[in-house]
Short mmCIF file of C-alpha atoms in Angstrom, two decimals:
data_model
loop_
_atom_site.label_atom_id
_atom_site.label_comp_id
_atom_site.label_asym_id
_atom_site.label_seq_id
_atom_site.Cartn_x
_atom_site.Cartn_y
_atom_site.Cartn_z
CA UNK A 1 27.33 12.97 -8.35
CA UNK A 2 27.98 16.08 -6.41
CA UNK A 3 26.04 19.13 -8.59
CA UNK A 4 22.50 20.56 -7.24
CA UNK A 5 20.75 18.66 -10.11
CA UNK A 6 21.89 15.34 -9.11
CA UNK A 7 21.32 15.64 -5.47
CA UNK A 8 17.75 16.53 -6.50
CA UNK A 9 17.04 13.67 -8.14
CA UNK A 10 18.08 11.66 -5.67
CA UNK A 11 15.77 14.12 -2.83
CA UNK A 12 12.96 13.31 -5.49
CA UNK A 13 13.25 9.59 -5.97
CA UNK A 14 13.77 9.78 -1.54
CA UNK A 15 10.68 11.49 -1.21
CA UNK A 16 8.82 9.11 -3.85
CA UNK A 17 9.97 5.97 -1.53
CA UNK A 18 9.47 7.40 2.27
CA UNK A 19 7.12 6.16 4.57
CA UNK A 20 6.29 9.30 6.21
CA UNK A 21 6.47 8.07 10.16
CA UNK A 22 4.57 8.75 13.38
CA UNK A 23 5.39 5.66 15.88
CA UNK A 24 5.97 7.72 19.15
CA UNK A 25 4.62 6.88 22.00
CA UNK A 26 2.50 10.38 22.68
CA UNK A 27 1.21 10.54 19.00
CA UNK A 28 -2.61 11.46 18.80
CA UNK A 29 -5.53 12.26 16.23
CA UNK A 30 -3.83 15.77 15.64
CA UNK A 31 -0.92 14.41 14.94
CA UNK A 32 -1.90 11.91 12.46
CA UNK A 33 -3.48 14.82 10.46
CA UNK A 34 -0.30 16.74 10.59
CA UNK A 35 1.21 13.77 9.46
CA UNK A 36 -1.51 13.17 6.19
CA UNK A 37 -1.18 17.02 5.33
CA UNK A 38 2.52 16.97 5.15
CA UNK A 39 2.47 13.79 2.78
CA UNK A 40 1.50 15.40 -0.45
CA UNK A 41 4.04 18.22 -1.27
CA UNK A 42 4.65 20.42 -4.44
CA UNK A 43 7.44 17.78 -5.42
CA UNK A 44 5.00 14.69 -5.43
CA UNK A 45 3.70 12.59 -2.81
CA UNK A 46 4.93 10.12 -0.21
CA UNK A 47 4.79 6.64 -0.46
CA UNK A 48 2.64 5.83 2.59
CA UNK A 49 1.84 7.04 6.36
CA UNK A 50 3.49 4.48 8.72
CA UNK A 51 1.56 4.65 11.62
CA UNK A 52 0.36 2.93 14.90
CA UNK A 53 -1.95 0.38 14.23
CA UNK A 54 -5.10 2.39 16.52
CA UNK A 55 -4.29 5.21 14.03
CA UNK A 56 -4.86 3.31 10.46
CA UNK A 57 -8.44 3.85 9.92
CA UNK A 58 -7.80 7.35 10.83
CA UNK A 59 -4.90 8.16 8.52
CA UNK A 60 -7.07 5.86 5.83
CA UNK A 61 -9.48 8.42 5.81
CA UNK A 62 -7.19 11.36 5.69
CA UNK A 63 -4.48 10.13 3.52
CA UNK A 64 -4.35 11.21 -0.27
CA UNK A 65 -5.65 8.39 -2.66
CA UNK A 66 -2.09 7.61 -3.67
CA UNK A 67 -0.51 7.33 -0.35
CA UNK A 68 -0.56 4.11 1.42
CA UNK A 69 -1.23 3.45 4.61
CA UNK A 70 1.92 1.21 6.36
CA UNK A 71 1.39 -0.11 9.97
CA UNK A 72 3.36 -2.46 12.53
CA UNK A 73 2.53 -5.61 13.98
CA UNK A 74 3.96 -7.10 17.53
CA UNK A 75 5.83 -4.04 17.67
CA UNK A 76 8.72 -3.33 18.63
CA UNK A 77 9.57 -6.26 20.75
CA UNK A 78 8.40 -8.92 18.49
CA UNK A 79 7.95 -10.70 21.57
CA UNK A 80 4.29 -12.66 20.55
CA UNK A 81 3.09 -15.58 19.25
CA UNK A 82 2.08 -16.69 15.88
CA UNK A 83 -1.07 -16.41 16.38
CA UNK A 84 -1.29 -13.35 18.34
CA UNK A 85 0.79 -11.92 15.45
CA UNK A 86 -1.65 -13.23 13.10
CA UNK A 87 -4.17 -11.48 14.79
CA UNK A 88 -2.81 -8.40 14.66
CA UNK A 89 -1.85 -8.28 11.01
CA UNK A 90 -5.84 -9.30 10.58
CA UNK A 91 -6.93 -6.35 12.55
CA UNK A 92 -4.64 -4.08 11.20
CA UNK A 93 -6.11 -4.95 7.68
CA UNK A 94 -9.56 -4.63 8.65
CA UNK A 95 -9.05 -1.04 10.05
CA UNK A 96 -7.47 0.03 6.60
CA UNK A 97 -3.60 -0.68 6.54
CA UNK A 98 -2.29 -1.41 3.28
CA UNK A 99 1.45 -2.21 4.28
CA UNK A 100 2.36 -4.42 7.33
CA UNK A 101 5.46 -3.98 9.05
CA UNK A 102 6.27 -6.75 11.74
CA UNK A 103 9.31 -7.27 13.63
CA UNK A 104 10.57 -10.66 13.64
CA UNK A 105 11.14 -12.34 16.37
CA UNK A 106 15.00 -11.64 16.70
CA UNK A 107 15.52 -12.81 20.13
CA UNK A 108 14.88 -16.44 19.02
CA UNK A 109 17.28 -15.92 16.05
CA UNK A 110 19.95 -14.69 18.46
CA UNK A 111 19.53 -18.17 20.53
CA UNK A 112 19.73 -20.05 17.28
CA UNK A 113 16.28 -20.57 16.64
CA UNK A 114 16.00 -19.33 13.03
CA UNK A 115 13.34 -21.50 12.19
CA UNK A 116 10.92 -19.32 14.44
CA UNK A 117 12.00 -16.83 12.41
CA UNK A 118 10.43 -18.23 9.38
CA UNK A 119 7.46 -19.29 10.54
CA UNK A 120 6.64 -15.68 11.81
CA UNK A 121 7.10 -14.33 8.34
CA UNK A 122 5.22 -17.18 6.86
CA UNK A 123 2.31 -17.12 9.28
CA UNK A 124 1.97 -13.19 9.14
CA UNK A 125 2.56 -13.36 5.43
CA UNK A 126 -0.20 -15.83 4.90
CA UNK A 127 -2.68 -13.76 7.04
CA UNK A 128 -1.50 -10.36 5.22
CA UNK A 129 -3.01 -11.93 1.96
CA UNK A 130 -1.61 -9.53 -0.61
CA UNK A 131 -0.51 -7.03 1.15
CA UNK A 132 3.35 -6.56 1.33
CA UNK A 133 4.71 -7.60 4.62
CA UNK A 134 8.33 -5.60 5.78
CA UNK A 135 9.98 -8.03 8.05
CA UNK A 136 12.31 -5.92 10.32
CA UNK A 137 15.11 -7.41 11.38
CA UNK A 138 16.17 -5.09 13.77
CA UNK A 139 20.21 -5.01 13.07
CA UNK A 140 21.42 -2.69 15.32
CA UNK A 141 20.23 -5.29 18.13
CA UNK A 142 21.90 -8.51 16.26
CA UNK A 143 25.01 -6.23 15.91
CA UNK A 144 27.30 -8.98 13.64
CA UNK A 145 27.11 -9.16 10.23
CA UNK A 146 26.84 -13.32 10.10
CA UNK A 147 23.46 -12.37 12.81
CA UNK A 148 22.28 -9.77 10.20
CA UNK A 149 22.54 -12.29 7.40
CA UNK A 150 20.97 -15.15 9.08
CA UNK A 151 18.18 -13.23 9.60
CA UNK A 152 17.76 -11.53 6.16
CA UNK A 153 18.04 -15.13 4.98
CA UNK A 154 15.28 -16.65 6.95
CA UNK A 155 12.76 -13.39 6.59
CA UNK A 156 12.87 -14.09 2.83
CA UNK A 157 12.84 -17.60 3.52
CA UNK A 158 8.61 -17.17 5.36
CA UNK A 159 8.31 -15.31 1.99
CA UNK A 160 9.06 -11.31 3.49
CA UNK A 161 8.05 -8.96 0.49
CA UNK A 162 10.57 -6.43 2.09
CA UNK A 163 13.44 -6.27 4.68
CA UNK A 164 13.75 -3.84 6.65
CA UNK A 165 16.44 -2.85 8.88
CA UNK A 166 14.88 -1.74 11.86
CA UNK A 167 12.42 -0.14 15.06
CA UNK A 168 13.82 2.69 15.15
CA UNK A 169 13.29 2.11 18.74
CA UNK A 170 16.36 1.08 19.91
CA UNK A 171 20.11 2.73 20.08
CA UNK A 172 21.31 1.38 16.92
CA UNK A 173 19.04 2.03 13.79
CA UNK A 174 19.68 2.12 10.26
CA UNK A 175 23.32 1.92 9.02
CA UNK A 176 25.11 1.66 5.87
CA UNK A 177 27.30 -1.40 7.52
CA UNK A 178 23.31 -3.73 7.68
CA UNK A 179 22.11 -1.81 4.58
CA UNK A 180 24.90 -4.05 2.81
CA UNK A 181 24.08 -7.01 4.03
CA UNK A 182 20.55 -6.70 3.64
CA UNK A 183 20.69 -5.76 0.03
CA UNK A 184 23.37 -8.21 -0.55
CA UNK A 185 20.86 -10.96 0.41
CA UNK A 186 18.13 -9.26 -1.78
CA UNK A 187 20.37 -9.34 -4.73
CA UNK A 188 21.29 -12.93 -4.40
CA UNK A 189 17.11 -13.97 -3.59
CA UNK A 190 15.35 -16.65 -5.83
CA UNK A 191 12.60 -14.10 -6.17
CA UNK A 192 12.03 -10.25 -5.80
CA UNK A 193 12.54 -8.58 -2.41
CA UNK A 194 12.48 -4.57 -1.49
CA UNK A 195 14.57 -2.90 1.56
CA UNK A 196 13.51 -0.39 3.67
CA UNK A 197 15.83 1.63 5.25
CA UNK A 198 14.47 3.27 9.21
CA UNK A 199 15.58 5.02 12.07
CA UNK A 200 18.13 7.97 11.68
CA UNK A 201 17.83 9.35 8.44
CA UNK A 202 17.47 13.18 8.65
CA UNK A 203 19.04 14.23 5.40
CA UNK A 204 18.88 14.18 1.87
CA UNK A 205 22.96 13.07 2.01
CA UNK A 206 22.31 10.19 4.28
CA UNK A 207 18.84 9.04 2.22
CA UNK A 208 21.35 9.55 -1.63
CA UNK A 209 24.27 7.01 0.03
CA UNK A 210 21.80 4.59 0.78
CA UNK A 211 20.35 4.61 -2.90
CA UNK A 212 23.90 4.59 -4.57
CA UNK A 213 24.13 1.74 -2.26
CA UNK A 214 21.05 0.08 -4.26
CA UNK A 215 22.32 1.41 -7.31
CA UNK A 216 25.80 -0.91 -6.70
CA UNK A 217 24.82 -3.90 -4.80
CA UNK A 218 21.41 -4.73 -6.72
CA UNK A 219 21.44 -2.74 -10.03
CA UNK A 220 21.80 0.76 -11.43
CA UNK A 221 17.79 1.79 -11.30
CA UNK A 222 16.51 -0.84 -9.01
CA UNK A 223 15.40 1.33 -6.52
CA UNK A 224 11.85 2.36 -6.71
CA UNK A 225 8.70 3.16 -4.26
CA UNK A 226 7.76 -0.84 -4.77
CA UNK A 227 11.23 -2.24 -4.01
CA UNK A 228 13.12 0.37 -1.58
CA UNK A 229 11.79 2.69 1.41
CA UNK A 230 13.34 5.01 3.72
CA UNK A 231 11.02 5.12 7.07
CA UNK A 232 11.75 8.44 8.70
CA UNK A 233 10.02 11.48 10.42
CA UNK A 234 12.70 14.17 10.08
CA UNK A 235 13.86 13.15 6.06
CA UNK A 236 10.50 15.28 4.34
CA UNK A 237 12.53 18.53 5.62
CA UNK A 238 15.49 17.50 3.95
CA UNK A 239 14.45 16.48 1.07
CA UNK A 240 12.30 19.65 0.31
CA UNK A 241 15.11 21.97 1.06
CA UNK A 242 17.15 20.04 -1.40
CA UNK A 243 14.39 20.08 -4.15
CA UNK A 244 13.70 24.04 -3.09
CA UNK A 245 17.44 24.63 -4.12
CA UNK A 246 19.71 24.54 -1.01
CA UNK A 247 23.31 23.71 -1.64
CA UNK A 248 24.59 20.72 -2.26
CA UNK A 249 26.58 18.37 0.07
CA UNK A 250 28.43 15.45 -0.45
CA UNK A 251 26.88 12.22 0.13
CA UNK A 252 27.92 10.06 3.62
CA UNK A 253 30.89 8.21 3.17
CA UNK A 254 31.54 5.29 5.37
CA UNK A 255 29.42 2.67 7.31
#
């Protein structure tokens, strides 16, 4: 694919899966209505607001009825307890989040303690009822594809509804390299499981290698705004200049 028309249907299908993200550490009222004004565009809306978890009532009440509202628990160190995780996944309900995103706790995995792993998911899963938890793995930390895998394993294990690669928050985000092995775990699951791509994707290039990626690994079609996410704050640009008729590019190549 390398015409206009086909890079726009891959900017649409982007901007139909992208949590539209606000997770820094000055954000405020203002810009949380930015944020829920920007989410509905001429080409469709959003998938959800990811937001802090002080700010989900807020961007409940401003967010169009079709966009979700996507927050983060024990974030980002995943440094917490079970039950202090459980408590914030309860809270974060109870102010209006629809979507929980927690980060596992990967310094445990990285000392061999997978198990903990699991029983985070599965604790914060069972408080998060049905709403879909994102487990995020953060890869660019566990650096080696066997770490990667281990976790992606045990995250689905405690029942994650979605992996997801990462903070954003740290040096090393979201790569094509983890976005492998992520959906190479999802495609070999007992049971349905989405992937969310975060941290680093500004264009619409970037965002289209990461769905042919979805396209090969788990199926031609597969990717959709209830099994694959991109969480970024500078994609929307992107993605509008590509459905407003800028020139094509050629998708990233490499990992």
């Amino acid at each position: 694919m390398t015409d206009l028309l086909a890079e726009q249907d891959a900017a649409r299908l982007a901007l139909r899966c992208l949590d539209l993200t606000n997770l820094n550490d000055d954000c405020d009222d203002a810009a949380i209505r930015a944020l829920a004004e920007r989410a509905v565009t001429r080409f469709g809306s959003v998938s959800a607001l990811c937001v802090w978890p002080r700010f989900a009532r807020l961007a409940r009440d401003l967010a169009a009825p079709d966009v979700k509202i996507a927050t983060v628990v024990v974030f980002p160190s995943g440094e917490a307890t079970d039950e202090e995780a459980m408590e914030e996944t309860r809270a974060a309900l109870f102010e209006g989040a629809d979507e929980i995103d927690m980060v596992i706790p990967y310094r445990d995995l990285m000392e061999g303690r997978d198990a903990s792993v699991r029983s985070r998911v599965e604790r914060v899963k069972r408080s998060a009822g049905e709403a879909p938890v994102k487990a995020i793995l953060e890869t660019g930390v566990l650096a080696s594809a066997r770490m990667m895998r281990r976790a992606a394993d045990a995250a689905i294990e405690g029942g994650a509804d979605f992996l997801k690669t990462s903070t954003g928050k740290v040096p090393v985000n979201a790569t094509l390299s983890a976005a492998e092995i992520l959906l190479t775990a999802i495609s070999t699951a007992d049971r349905p499981v989405g992937f969310k791509a975060a941290g680093g994707i500004r264009t619409t290039a970037e965002a289209w290698a990461y769905l042919e990626m979805a396209d090969r690994i788990v199926g031609e079609g597969w990717a959709s705004p209830q099994t694959f996410r991109f969480g970024a704050s500078g994609l929307l640009d992107s993605l509008i200049a590509t459905l407003n008729g800028a020139a094509p590019v050629t998708a990233a190549e490499g990992y």
